[in-house]
Amino acid sequence: GVWIGANAIQGSGNSDANTDSDGWYTIRGVAPGTYTIKAHADGEGYVQQYYAGGHTSTNAGLVTVTGADAIKGIDLVMTRGAAIFGRITDAATGQPISGMNLSARPIGDDQMAWASTNTNGTFALRALPGGVVGVIVQGQGYLEVRKTVTIVDGEDVTDFNF
């Protein structure tokens, strides 16, 4: 069930597929061009992975397709990431705020996790790699807030409150 995407470097020739129960995939009907290949399974707690490029598109390896072809045989190894747990409350009333939108990304790289607060104002941002991560909170008429946190590989961050 891991989503695998072939993202065109130029144009809109994106294609995707999901892995089967053994982890195999084939992306069919791919137009000629140059692509990055990305595996994404944040709902399962895995950090997104690019072919030959780590967790972000910055150094992703490129795959060239010369004819209408399928992409297969490109292996990706995924690792479990850490999670950030916290709560958002109104500064004046102390009441939880539901429906706030959060996003997280390693500083200077691709956005990797998204979440919204529930009725208790709590959230969980999952599948994050180790390093310095920026978190952005916005919504419900409140000013946008940004904070950073250092994640040690595989260790969850708790009580990261706003």
Coordinates of C-alpha atoms in Angstrom, one line a residue:
G1 CA 0.0 0.0 0.0
V2 CA 3.0 2.4 -0.3
W3 CA 2.3 5.1 -2.8
I4 CA 5.0 5.3 -5.5
G5 CA 5.1 8.4 -7.7
A6 CA 7.0 9.2 -10.9
N7 CA 7.2 13.0 -11.0
A8 CA 8.2 14.6 -14.3
I9 CA 11.1 17.0 -14.1
Q10 CA 9.3 19.1 -16.8
G11 CA 5.7 19.1 -17.9
S12 CA 2.9 17.2 -16.3
G13 CA 3.7 13.6 -17.0
N14 CA 3.3 12.3 -13.5
S15 CA 2.2 8.7 -12.9
D16 CA 1.8 6.6 -9.8
A17 CA 1.1 3.2 -8.3
N18 CA 0.8 1.4 -5.0
T19 CA 2.9 -1.4 -3.8
D20 CA 1.4 -4.9 -3.5
S21 CA 1.5 -6.9 -0.3
D22 CA 5.0 -8.0 -1.0
G23 CA 6.3 -4.5 -1.7
W24 CA 6.4 -4.7 -5.5
Y25 CA 5.1 -2.1 -7.8
T26 CA 4.9 -1.2 -11.5
I27 CA 4.0 2.3 -12.8
R28 CA 2.5 1.8 -16.2
G29 CA 1.9 4.1 -19.2
V30 CA 4.8 6.5 -18.4
A31 CA 5.4 9.0 -21.1
P32 CA 9.0 9.6 -22.3
G33 CA 10.9 12.0 -20.1
T34 CA 13.0 12.3 -17.0
Y35 CA 11.5 11.6 -13.5
T36 CA 12.1 11.5 -9.8
I37 CA 10.7 8.4 -8.1
K38 CA 9.2 8.9 -4.6
A39 CA 7.8 6.5 -2.0
H40 CA 5.3 7.9 0.4
A41 CA 3.6 6.2 3.4
D42 CA 3.4 8.7 6.1
G43 CA 0.1 7.3 7.4
E44 CA 2.1 4.2 8.3
G45 CA 4.9 6.2 9.9
Y46 CA 7.5 5.8 7.2
V47 CA 9.6 8.8 6.1
Q48 CA 9.2 9.6 2.4
Q49 CA 12.0 8.3 0.3
Y50 CA 13.4 9.4 -3.1
Y51 CA 15.2 7.0 -5.4
A52 CA 19.0 7.6 -4.9
G53 CA 18.3 10.9 -3.0
G54 CA 17.3 10.4 0.6
H55 CA 14.2 12.0 2.1
T56 CA 13.9 15.1 -0.1
S57 CA 13.8 15.9 -3.8
T58 CA 16.9 18.0 -3.6
N59 CA 19.3 15.2 -4.4
A60 CA 16.9 12.7 -5.9
G61 CA 18.3 10.4 -8.6
L62 CA 16.7 10.8 -12.0
V63 CA 15.1 8.0 -14.1
T64 CA 14.9 8.5 -17.9
V65 CA 12.0 6.8 -19.8
T66 CA 12.6 6.7 -23.6
G67 CA 9.3 5.3 -24.9
A68 CA 5.8 4.6 -23.5
D69 CA 7.0 2.3 -20.8
A70 CA 6.6 1.0 -17.3
I71 CA 8.8 1.9 -14.4
K72 CA 9.8 -1.1 -12.3
G73 CA 12.9 -2.5 -10.7
I74 CA 13.8 0.7 -8.9
D75 CA 14.1 -0.3 -5.2
L76 CA 13.5 2.1 -2.4
V77 CA 14.2 1.3 1.3
M78 CA 12.0 3.2 3.8
T79 CA 12.6 3.8 7.5
R80 CA 10.2 4.7 10.2
G81 CA 10.2 8.3 11.3
A82 CA 9.6 10.1 14.4
A83 CA 6.3 11.9 15.4
I84 CA 5.7 15.3 16.9
F85 CA 2.7 15.4 19.3
G86 CA 1.2 18.5 20.8
R87 CA -1.7 20.7 21.6
I88 CA -2.8 24.1 20.4
T89 CA -4.7 26.5 22.8
D90 CA -6.0 30.0 22.6
A91 CA -3.5 32.3 24.5
A92 CA -6.2 34.4 26.0
T93 CA -8.7 31.7 27.1
G94 CA -6.6 28.6 27.4
Q95 CA -9.2 26.7 25.4
P96 CA -8.2 24.1 22.8
I97 CA -8.5 25.2 19.1
S98 CA -9.8 22.6 16.7
G99 CA -9.3 22.7 13.0
M100 CA -5.8 24.3 13.0
N101 CA -3.6 23.3 10.1
L102 CA 0.0 22.2 10.7
S103 CA 2.8 21.3 8.3
A104 CA 6.4 20.2 9.0
R105 CA 9.5 20.0 7.0
P106 CA 13.2 19.6 7.5
I107 CA 14.7 23.2 7.3
G108 CA 15.3 24.0 3.7
D109 CA 13.7 20.9 2.2
D110 CA 10.3 19.5 1.1
Q111 CA 7.2 19.5 3.2
M112 CA 6.9 16.1 4.7
A113 CA 4.0 16.0 7.2
W114 CA 0.5 17.5 7.5
A115 CA -2.1 17.4 10.3
S116 CA -5.1 19.3 11.7
T117 CA -6.0 19.6 15.4
N118 CA -8.9 17.6 16.7
T119 CA -11.7 18.9 19.1
N120 CA -9.2 18.7 22.0
G121 CA -6.7 20.8 20.1
T122 CA -4.2 17.9 19.8
F123 CA -2.2 16.9 16.8
A124 CA 0.3 14.4 15.5
L125 CA 2.8 15.1 12.7
R126 CA 4.2 11.7 11.7
A127 CA 6.9 10.2 9.6
L128 CA 9.6 12.8 10.1
P129 CA 13.4 12.2 9.7
G130 CA 16.0 13.2 12.3
G131 CA 17.4 16.8 12.2
V132 CA 16.0 20.3 12.6
V133 CA 12.3 20.4 11.6
G134 CA 10.2 23.5 11.1
V135 CA 6.6 23.4 12.1
I136 CA 4.0 25.9 10.8
V137 CA 0.6 26.4 12.3
Q138 CA -2.2 28.4 10.7
G139 CA -6.0 28.7 10.5
Q140 CA -9.2 29.7 12.3
G141 CA -8.3 33.4 12.0
Y142 CA -5.2 33.2 14.2
L143 CA -1.8 34.5 13.1
E144 CA 0.6 32.0 11.6
V145 CA 3.1 30.6 14.1
R146 CA 6.4 28.9 13.3
K147 CA 8.6 26.9 15.6
T148 CA 11.6 24.5 15.1
V149 CA 12.4 21.3 16.9
T150 CA 15.4 19.0 16.7
I151 CA 14.4 15.4 16.2
V152 CA 16.8 12.6 17.1
D153 CA 16.3 9.7 14.7
G154 CA 13.4 7.6 15.6
E155 CA 12.6 9.5 18.9
D156 CA 9.1 11.1 19.1
V157 CA 8.7 14.6 20.4
T158 CA 5.9 15.1 22.9
D159 CA 4.4 18.2 24.4
F160 CA 5.3 20.4 21.4
N161 CA 2.5 22.9 22.2
F162 CA 1.4 26.2 20.7

